[in-house]
């Protein structure tokens, strides 16, 4: 991704398959999430650093945006209906903020698996880096997830539209802790039946 000359990469983190990572993004800094190989969903959560009981909330976003889609310029609203981040750039244009993170019960109930990696547990582990692992995991924004509504209003999950190098770019409106997982679903079209890496870049302004 071309970097604006006013910014430099402050931190760069690769999220391996079936794992999650967290980052601190200060007010005015930007977070870029890059799909390195294409067709990889990233489950994303975001907490206010000042008061972690406030977090980005998809259900409040749907109400505040009056929409079930995300577009450039939209704010990521919290459970207190305040914007914590803003979507500045998006090379894909198709994401999901309806589905919860996959968890232990998703694989146990639907696939009869006891020990499959899952986004819920991975996000808890990643948030532990900032001592937030004790908090309930909010519903995520699922970047690059491609859910299509059929003519009856039912969901059909299709493979992501993202290609290698596609990305989204977010601006922090205040200090936030974010976490993102490489979605662990390898038995459905969610990630094209394969789990691959994502990259996080925190951009800060040049002094």
Coordinates of N, CA and C in Angstrom, one line a residue:
X1 N 0.8 -1.2 0.0 CA 0.0 0.0 0.0 C 0.9 1.2 0.0
X2 N 0.7 2.2 -0.9 CA 1.4 3.4 -0.9 C 1.2 4.2 0.4
X3 N 2.2 4.7 1.1 CA 2.1 5.5 2.3 C 2.1 6.9 2.0
X4 N 1.1 7.7 2.5 CA 1.1 9.1 2.4 C 2.5 9.7 2.9
X5 N 3.1 10.6 2.2 CA 4.4 11.1 2.6 C 4.4 11.8 4.0
X6 N 3.2 12.1 4.5 CA 3.1 12.8 5.8 C 3.1 11.7 6.9
X7 N 3.1 10.5 6.6 CA 3.0 9.4 7.6 C 4.2 8.4 7.4
X8 N 4.5 7.8 8.5 CA 5.5 6.7 8.4 C 4.9 5.5 9.2
X9 N 5.5 4.3 8.9 CA 5.0 3.1 9.6 C 5.6 3.1 11.0
X10 N 4.8 3.2 12.0 CA 5.2 3.1 13.4 C 5.4 1.7 13.9
X11 N 4.5 0.8 13.4 CA 4.4 -0.6 13.8 C 3.9 -1.4 12.7
X12 N 4.5 -2.6 12.5 CA 4.0 -3.5 11.5 C 3.9 -4.9 12.1
X13 N 2.8 -5.5 12.0 CA 2.5 -6.8 12.6 C 1.9 -7.7 11.7
X14 N 2.4 -8.9 11.5 CA 1.8 -10.0 10.7 C 1.0 -10.8 11.6
X15 N -0.3 -11.1 11.3 CA -1.1 -12.0 12.0 C -1.1 -13.3 11.3
X16 N -0.5 -14.4 11.9 CA -0.5 -15.7 11.3 C -1.8 -16.3 11.2
X17 N -2.0 -17.3 10.4 CA -3.3 -18.0 10.3 C -3.7 -18.6 11.7
X18 N -5.0 -18.5 12.0 CA -5.5 -19.1 13.2 C -5.0 -18.3 14.5
X19 N -4.6 -17.1 14.4 CA -4.2 -16.3 15.5 C -4.7 -14.9 15.5
X20 N -4.4 -14.1 16.5 CA -4.9 -12.7 16.6 C -3.7 -11.9 17.1
X21 N -3.8 -10.6 16.9 CA -2.8 -9.6 17.4 C -3.5 -8.4 17.8
X22 N -3.0 -7.6 18.8 CA -3.6 -6.3 19.2 C -2.6 -5.2 19.0
X23 N -3.1 -4.0 18.9 CA -2.3 -2.8 18.7 C -2.9 -1.6 19.4
X24 N -2.1 -0.7 19.8 CA -2.5 0.6 20.4 C -2.4 1.6 19.2
X25 N -3.5 2.3 19.0 CA -3.5 3.3 17.9 C -3.9 4.6 18.6
X26 N -3.0 5.6 18.6 CA -3.3 6.8 19.3 C -4.1 7.8 18.4
X27 N -4.8 8.7 19.0 CA -5.6 9.7 18.3 C -4.8 10.3 17.2
X28 N -5.4 10.3 16.0 CA -4.8 10.9 14.8 C -3.9 9.9 14.0
X29 N -3.6 8.8 14.6 CA -2.8 7.7 13.9 C -3.8 6.9 13.0
X30 N -3.2 6.1 12.1 CA -4.1 5.3 11.3 C -3.7 3.9 11.4
X31 N -4.7 3.0 11.2 CA -4.5 1.6 11.2 C -4.8 1.0 9.8
X32 N -3.9 0.3 9.2 CA -4.2 -0.3 7.9 C -4.2 -1.8 8.2
X33 N -5.3 -2.5 7.6 CA -5.4 -4.0 7.7 C -5.3 -4.5 6.3
X34 N -4.3 -5.3 6.0 CA -3.9 -5.7 4.7 C -4.2 -7.2 4.5
X35 N -4.9 -7.6 3.5 CA -5.1 -9.0 3.2 C -4.0 -9.5 2.3
X36 N -3.1 -10.2 2.9 CA -1.8 -10.5 2.2 C -1.9 -11.4 1.0
X37 N -2.8 -12.4 1.2 CA -2.9 -13.4 0.1 C -4.3 -13.4 -0.6
X38 N -5.2 -12.7 0.0 CA -6.5 -12.6 -0.6 C -7.5 -13.6 0.1
X39 N -8.8 -13.2 0.1 CA -9.9 -14.0 0.6 C -9.7 -14.4 2.0
X40 N -9.2 -13.5 2.9 CA -9.0 -13.7 4.3 C -9.8 -12.7 5.1
X41 N -10.7 -13.2 5.9 CA -11.5 -12.3 6.8 C -10.7 -12.0 8.0
X42 N -10.9 -10.8 8.5 CA -10.3 -10.4 9.8 C -11.4 -9.9 10.7
X43 N -11.5 -10.6 11.9 CA -12.4 -10.3 12.9 C -11.8 -9.2 13.8
X44 N -12.4 -8.0 13.8 CA -11.8 -6.8 14.4 C -12.7 -6.2 15.5
X45 N -12.0 -5.9 16.7 CA -12.7 -5.2 17.8 C -11.8 -4.0 18.2
X46 N -12.4 -3.1 18.9 CA -11.8 -1.8 19.2 C -12.4 -1.3 20.5
X47 N -11.5 -0.9 21.4 CA -11.8 -0.4 22.7 C -11.2 1.0 23.0
X48 N -12.0 1.8 23.6 CA -11.4 3.1 24.1 C -10.3 2.8 25.1
X49 N -9.2 3.4 25.0 CA -8.1 3.2 25.9 C -8.4 3.9 27.3
X50 N -9.1 5.0 27.2 CA -9.4 5.7 28.4 C -10.4 5.0 29.3
X51 N -11.4 4.4 28.6 CA -12.4 3.6 29.3 C -12.8 2.4 28.5
X52 N -12.1 1.2 28.7 CA -12.4 0.1 27.9 C -13.8 -0.5 28.0
X53 N -14.6 0.0 28.9 CA -16.0 -0.5 28.8 C -16.7 0.1 27.6
X54 N -16.1 1.0 26.9 CA -16.7 1.5 25.7 C -15.9 0.9 24.5
X55 N -16.7 0.4 23.6 CA -16.1 -0.3 22.5 C -16.9 -0.2 21.2
X56 N -16.3 -0.4 20.1 CA -17.0 -0.3 18.8 C -18.1 -1.4 18.8
X57 N -19.3 -1.0 18.5 CA -20.5 -1.9 18.6 C -21.2 -1.9 17.3
X58 N -21.2 -3.1 16.5 CA -21.9 -3.2 15.3 C -23.3 -2.9 15.3
X59 N -24.0 -3.3 16.4 CA -25.5 -3.0 16.4 C -25.7 -1.5 16.5
X60 N -24.9 -0.8 17.3 CA -25.1 0.7 17.3 C -24.6 1.3 16.0
X61 N -23.6 0.7 15.4 CA -23.2 1.3 14.1 C -24.3 1.2 13.1
X62 N -25.0 0.0 13.0 CA -26.1 -0.1 12.1 C -27.2 0.9 12.3
X63 N -27.5 1.2 13.6 CA -28.5 2.3 13.9 C -28.0 3.7 13.5
X64 N -26.7 4.0 13.9 CA -26.2 5.3 13.7 C -25.9 5.6 12.2
X65 N -25.6 4.6 11.4 CA -25.3 4.7 10.0 C -26.6 4.6 9.2
X66 N -27.6 4.0 9.8 CA -28.9 3.7 9.1 C -28.5 2.8 7.8
X67 N -27.7 1.9 8.0 CA -27.2 1.1 6.9 C -26.6 -0.3 7.4
X68 N -26.6 -1.3 6.5 CA -26.0 -2.5 6.8 C -24.8 -2.7 6.0
X69 N -24.2 -1.6 5.4 CA -23.0 -1.7 4.7 C -22.1 -0.6 5.2
X70 N -20.8 -0.8 5.0 CA -19.8 0.2 5.3 C -19.2 0.8 4.1
X71 N -18.9 2.1 4.1 CA -18.4 2.8 3.0 C -17.4 3.8 3.5
X72 N -16.5 4.2 2.6 CA -15.5 5.2 3.0 C -16.1 6.5 3.6
X73 N -15.5 6.9 4.7 CA -16.1 8.1 5.4 C -16.9 7.7 6.6
X74 N -17.4 6.5 6.6 CA -18.2 6.1 7.8 C -17.4 6.1 9.1
X75 N -18.1 6.3 10.2 CA -17.5 6.2 11.5 C -17.8 4.9 12.1
X76 N -16.9 4.4 12.9 CA -17.1 3.2 13.7 C -17.6 3.6 15.1
X77 N -18.9 3.5 15.3 CA -19.6 4.0 16.5 C -19.5 3.0 17.7
X78 N -19.5 3.5 18.9 CA -19.3 2.7 20.1 C -20.7 2.4 20.7
X79 N -20.7 1.6 21.7 CA -21.9 1.2 22.5 C -22.4 2.5 23.2
X80 N -21.7 3.6 23.2 CA -22.2 4.9 23.7 C -22.5 5.8 22.5
X81 N -22.6 5.3 21.3 CA -22.9 6.0 20.1 C -22.0 7.1 19.8
X82 N -20.7 7.0 20.2 CA -19.7 7.9 19.8 C -18.8 7.3 18.8
X83 N -18.2 8.1 17.9 CA -17.3 7.5 16.9 C -15.9 7.4 17.5
X84 N -15.3 6.1 17.4 CA -14.0 5.9 17.9 C -13.0 5.9 16.8
X85 N -13.4 5.5 15.6 CA -12.5 5.4 14.4 C -13.3 5.8 13.2
X86 N -12.6 6.1 12.1 CA -13.3 6.4 10.8 C -12.6 5.6 9.7
X87 N -13.5 5.0 8.8 CA -13.0 4.3 7.7 C -12.6 5.3 6.6
X88 N -11.3 5.4 6.3 CA -10.8 6.4 5.4 C -10.7 5.8 3.9
X89 N -10.3 4.6 3.8 CA -10.0 4.0 2.5 C -10.3 2.5 2.5
X90 N -10.8 2.1 1.4 CA -11.3 0.7 1.3 C -11.2 0.2 -0.1
X91 N -10.3 -0.8 -0.3 CA -10.1 -1.2 -1.7 C -11.0 -2.4 -2.1
X92 N -11.9 -2.8 -1.2 CA -12.7 -4.0 -1.4 C -14.2 -3.6 -1.5
X93 N -14.7 -2.9 -0.5 CA -16.1 -2.4 -0.5 C -17.1 -3.4 0.0
X94 N -16.7 -4.6 0.5 CA -17.7 -5.6 1.0 C -17.2 -6.2 2.3
X95 N -17.9 -5.9 3.3 CA -17.5 -6.4 4.7 C -18.8 -6.8 5.4
X96 N -18.6 -7.3 6.6 CA -19.8 -7.8 7.4 C -19.7 -7.2 8.8
X97 N -20.8 -6.7 9.3 CA -20.9 -6.4 10.8 C -22.2 -6.9 11.4
X98 N -22.5 -8.1 11.0 CA -23.7 -8.8 11.6 C -23.2 -10.1 12.4
X99 N -22.3 -10.8 11.9 CA -21.9 -12.1 12.5 C -21.0 -12.0 13.7
X100 N -21.3 -12.8 14.8 CA -20.3 -12.8 15.9 C -19.0 -13.5 15.5
X101 N -18.0 -13.3 16.4 CA -16.8 -14.1 16.2 C -17.1 -15.6 16.3
X102 N -16.5 -16.4 15.5 CA -16.6 -17.9 15.8 C -16.0 -18.2 17.1
X103 N -16.6 -19.2 17.8 CA -16.1 -19.6 19.1 C -16.1 -21.1 19.3
X104 N -15.8 -21.5 20.5 CA -15.8 -23.0 20.8 C -17.1 -23.7 20.3
X105 N -18.2 -23.0 20.7 CA -19.5 -23.7 20.4 C -19.8 -23.7 19.0
X106 N -19.4 -22.8 18.2 CA -19.6 -22.8 16.7 C -19.1 -24.1 16.1
X107 N -17.9 -24.5 16.5 CA -17.3 -25.7 16.0 C -17.8 -27.0 16.6
X108 N -18.1 -26.9 17.9 CA -18.6 -28.1 18.6 C -20.0 -28.4 18.1
X109 N -20.9 -27.4 18.0 CA -22.3 -27.6 17.7 C -22.4 -27.9 16.2
X110 N -21.8 -27.1 15.3 CA -22.0 -27.3 13.9 C -21.1 -28.2 13.2
X111 N -19.9 -28.5 13.8 CA -19.0 -29.4 13.1 C -18.5 -30.5 14.0
X112 N -19.0 -30.6 15.2 CA -18.6 -31.7 16.1 C -17.1 -31.8 16.4
X113 N -16.5 -30.6 16.5 CA -15.1 -30.5 16.8 C -14.9 -29.8 18.2
X114 N -14.0 -30.4 19.0 CA -13.7 -29.9 20.3 C -12.6 -28.9 20.4
X115 N -11.6 -28.9 19.5 CA -10.4 -28.2 19.7 C -10.0 -27.3 18.5
X116 N -11.0 -26.9 17.7 CA -10.7 -26.1 16.5 C -10.3 -24.7 17.0
X117 N -9.3 -24.0 16.4 CA -9.0 -22.6 16.8 C -10.2 -21.8 16.5
X118 N -10.4 -20.7 17.3 CA -11.6 -19.8 17.0 C -11.2 -18.4 17.3
X119 N -11.9 -17.5 16.7 CA -11.6 -16.1 16.8 C -11.9 -15.5 18.2
X120 N -12.9 -16.0 18.8 CA -13.2 -15.5 20.2 C -12.1 -15.7 21.1
X121 N -11.6 -16.9 21.2 CA -10.5 -17.2 22.1 C -9.2 -16.5 21.7
X122 N -9.0 -16.4 20.4 CA -7.8 -15.7 19.9 C -7.8 -14.2 20.2
X123 N -9.0 -13.6 20.1 CA -9.1 -12.2 20.4 C -8.8 -11.9 21.9
X124 N -9.4 -12.8 22.8 CA -9.1 -12.7 24.2 C -7.6 -12.7 24.5
X125 N -6.9 -13.7 23.9 CA -5.5 -13.8 24.1 C -4.8 -12.6 23.6
X126 N -5.1 -12.1 22.5 CA -4.4 -10.9 21.9 C -4.7 -9.7 22.8
X127 N -5.9 -9.5 23.3 CA -6.2 -8.3 24.1 C -5.5 -8.4 25.5
X128 N -5.1 -9.6 25.9 CA -4.3 -9.7 27.1 C -3.0 -8.9 27.1
X129 N -2.5 -8.6 25.9 CA -1.3 -7.8 25.8 C -1.5 -6.5 26.4
X130 N -2.7 -5.9 26.4 CA -3.1 -4.6 27.0 C -4.0 -4.8 28.2
X131 N -3.9 -6.0 28.8 CA -4.6 -6.3 30.1 C -6.1 -6.1 29.9
X132 N -6.6 -6.4 28.7 CA -8.1 -6.3 28.4 C -8.7 -7.7 28.2
X133 N -7.9 -8.8 28.4 CA -8.4 -10.1 28.1 C -9.5 -10.6 29.0
X134 N -9.8 -9.9 30.1 CA -10.9 -10.2 31.0 C -12.2 -9.7 30.5
X135 N -12.2 -8.8 29.5 CA -13.5 -8.2 29.1 C -14.2 -9.1 28.1
X136 N -15.6 -9.0 28.1 CA -16.3 -9.8 27.1 C -15.9 -9.3 25.7
X137 N -15.8 -10.2 24.8 CA -15.5 -9.9 23.4 C -16.7 -9.3 22.7
X138 N -16.7 -8.1 22.2 CA -17.9 -7.6 21.5 C -18.0 -8.3 20.2
X139 N -19.2 -8.1 19.6 CA -19.3 -8.6 18.2 C -18.3 -7.8 17.3
X140 N -17.7 -8.4 16.4 CA -16.7 -7.8 15.6 C -17.2 -7.1 14.4
X141 N -16.3 -6.3 13.8 CA -16.5 -6.0 12.3 C -15.7 -7.1 11.6
X142 N -16.2 -7.7 10.6 CA -15.6 -8.8 9.9 C -15.1 -8.2 8.6
X143 N -13.9 -7.7 8.6 CA -13.4 -7.1 7.4 C -13.2 -8.1 6.3
X144 N -13.6 -7.8 5.1 CA -13.5 -8.6 3.9 C -14.5 -9.8 3.8
X145 N -15.3 -9.9 4.8 CA -16.3 -11.0 4.8 C -17.4 -10.7 3.8
X146 N -17.8 -11.7 3.0 CA -18.7 -11.4 1.9 C -20.0 -12.2 2.1
X147 N -21.0 -11.5 2.8 CA -22.3 -12.1 3.0 C -23.3 -11.4 2.1
X148 N -24.1 -12.2 1.4 CA -25.0 -11.7 0.4 C -26.4 -12.0 0.9
X149 N -27.3 -11.0 0.8 CA -28.7 -11.2 1.1 C -29.4 -11.7 -0.1
X150 N -30.1 -12.8 0.0 CA -30.9 -13.3 -1.1 C -32.2 -12.6 -1.2
X151 N -33.1 -13.0 -2.2 CA -34.3 -12.2 -2.4 C -35.3 -12.4 -1.3
X152 N -35.1 -13.3 -0.3 CA -35.9 -13.5 0.8 C -35.4 -12.9 2.1
X153 N -34.2 -12.2 1.9 CA -33.6 -11.6 3.1 C -32.8 -12.5 3.9
X154 N -32.5 -13.7 3.4 CA -31.6 -14.6 4.1 C -30.2 -14.5 3.7
X155 N -29.2 -14.8 4.6 CA -27.8 -14.7 4.3 C -27.3 -15.9 3.5
X156 N -26.5 -15.6 2.5 CA -25.7 -16.6 1.8 C -24.2 -16.1 1.9
X157 N -23.4 -17.0 2.5 CA -22.0 -16.7 2.7 C -21.2 -17.1 1.5
X158 N -20.5 -16.1 0.9 CA -19.7 -16.4 -0.3 C -18.3 -16.1 0.0
X159 N -17.4 -16.5 -0.9 CA -16.0 -16.2 -0.7 C -15.7 -14.7 -0.7
X160 N -14.7 -14.2 0.0 CA -14.4 -12.8 0.0 C -14.0 -12.3 -1.4
X161 N -14.2 -11.0 -1.6 CA -13.9 -10.4 -2.9 C -12.4 -9.9 -2.8
X162 N -11.8 -9.9 -1.7 CA -10.5 -9.3 -1.5 C -9.4 -10.1 -2.3
X163 N -8.5 -9.4 -2.9 CA -7.4 -9.9 -3.6 C -6.1 -9.7 -2.8
X164 N -5.0 -10.3 -3.1 CA -3.7 -10.1 -2.4 C -3.4 -8.6 -2.4
X165 N -3.1 -8.0 -1.2 CA -2.7 -6.6 -1.1 C -3.9 -5.7 -0.9
X166 N -5.1 -6.2 -1.0 CA -6.3 -5.3 -0.7 C -6.2 -4.9 0.8
X167 N -6.8 -3.7 1.1 CA -6.7 -3.2 2.5 C -7.8 -2.3 2.8
X168 N -8.0 -2.1 4.1 CA -8.8 -1.0 4.6 C -7.9 -0.1 5.5
X169 N -8.3 1.2 5.6 CA -7.5 2.2 6.3 C -8.4 2.9 7.3
X170 N -8.1 2.9 8.6 CA -8.9 3.5 9.6 C -8.1 4.6 10.3
X171 N -8.8 5.6 10.7 CA -8.2 6.7 11.5 C -8.7 6.6 12.9
X172 N -7.9 6.7 13.9 CA -8.3 6.7 15.3 C -8.7 8.1 15.7
X173 N -9.9 8.3 16.2 CA -10.4 9.6 16.7 C -10.0 9.9 18.1
X174 N -9.6 8.9 18.8 CA -9.0 9.0 20.2 C -8.1 7.7 20.4
X175 N -7.4 7.7 21.5 CA -6.6 6.5 21.7 C -7.4 5.3 21.9
X176 N -7.1 4.2 21.1 CA -7.9 3.0 21.1 C -6.9 1.8 21.1
X177 N -7.4 0.7 21.7 CA -6.8 -0.6 21.6 C -7.6 -1.4 20.6
X178 N -7.0 -1.9 19.6 CA -7.7 -2.8 18.6 C -7.1 -4.2 18.6
X179 N -7.9 -5.1 18.2 CA -7.4 -6.5 18.0 C -8.1 -7.0 16.8
X180 N -7.3 -7.9 16.1 CA -7.8 -8.5 14.9 C -7.3 -9.9 14.8
X181 N -8.2 -10.8 14.4 CA -7.8 -12.2 14.2 C -8.0 -12.6 12.7
X182 N -7.1 -13.5 12.3 CA -7.4 -14.2 11.0 C -8.5 -15.2 11.2
X183 N -9.6 -15.0 10.6 CA -10.8 -15.9 10.9 C -10.4 -17.3 10.7
X184 N -10.8 -18.2 11.6 CA -10.3 -19.5 11.7 C -11.2 -20.5 10.8
X185 N -12.2 -20.0 10.2 CA -13.2 -20.9 9.5 C -12.6 -21.4 8.2
X186 N -12.3 -22.8 8.2 CA -11.7 -23.4 7.1 C -12.6 -24.5 6.5
X187 N -13.9 -24.5 7.0 CA -14.8 -25.6 6.5 C -16.1 -25.0 5.8
X188 N -15.9 -23.7 5.4 CA -17.0 -23.0 4.8 C -16.4 -21.9 3.9
X189 N -17.1 -21.3 3.0 CA -16.6 -20.3 2.0 C -16.1 -19.0 2.7
X190 N -16.2 -18.9 4.0 CA -15.9 -17.6 4.6 C -14.5 -17.1 4.2
X191 N -13.5 -17.9 4.2 CA -12.2 -17.5 3.8 C -11.7 -18.3 2.5
X192 N -12.7 -18.7 1.7 CA -12.3 -19.5 0.6 C -11.7 -20.8 1.0
X193 N -12.2 -21.4 2.1 CA -11.8 -22.7 2.6 C -10.3 -22.8 3.0
X194 N -9.7 -21.6 3.2 CA -8.3 -21.6 3.6 C -8.0 -20.4 4.5
X195 N -7.2 -20.6 5.5 CA -6.9 -19.5 6.4 C -5.5 -19.0 6.2
X196 N -5.3 -17.7 5.9 CA -4.0 -17.1 5.6 C -3.8 -15.9 6.4
X197 N -2.7 -15.2 6.2 CA -2.2 -14.1 7.1 C -2.8 -12.8 6.7
X198 N -2.9 -11.9 7.7 CA -3.2 -10.5 7.5 C -2.0 -9.7 8.1
X199 N -2.0 -8.5 7.7 CA -0.9 -7.6 8.2 C -1.6 -6.3 8.8
X200 N -1.1 -5.9 9.9 CA -1.5 -4.6 10.5 C -0.3 -3.6 10.4
X201 N -0.7 -2.4 10.0 CA 0.3 -1.3 10.0 C -0.3 -0.1 10.8
X202 N 0.4 0.4 11.8 CA 0.1 1.6 12.4 C 0.9 2.7 11.8
X203 N 0.2 3.7 11.3 CA 0.8 4.9 10.7 C 0.7 6.1 11.6
X204 N 1.8 6.8 11.7 CA 1.9 8.0 12.5 C 2.5 9.1 11.7
X205 N 2.1 10.3 12.0 CA 2.6 11.5 11.2 C 4.1 11.7 11.4
X206 N 4.8 12.1 10.3 CA 6.1 12.4 10.4 C 6.3 13.7 11.3
X207 N 7.3 13.8 12.1 CA 7.5 15.0 12.9 C 8.1 16.1 12.0

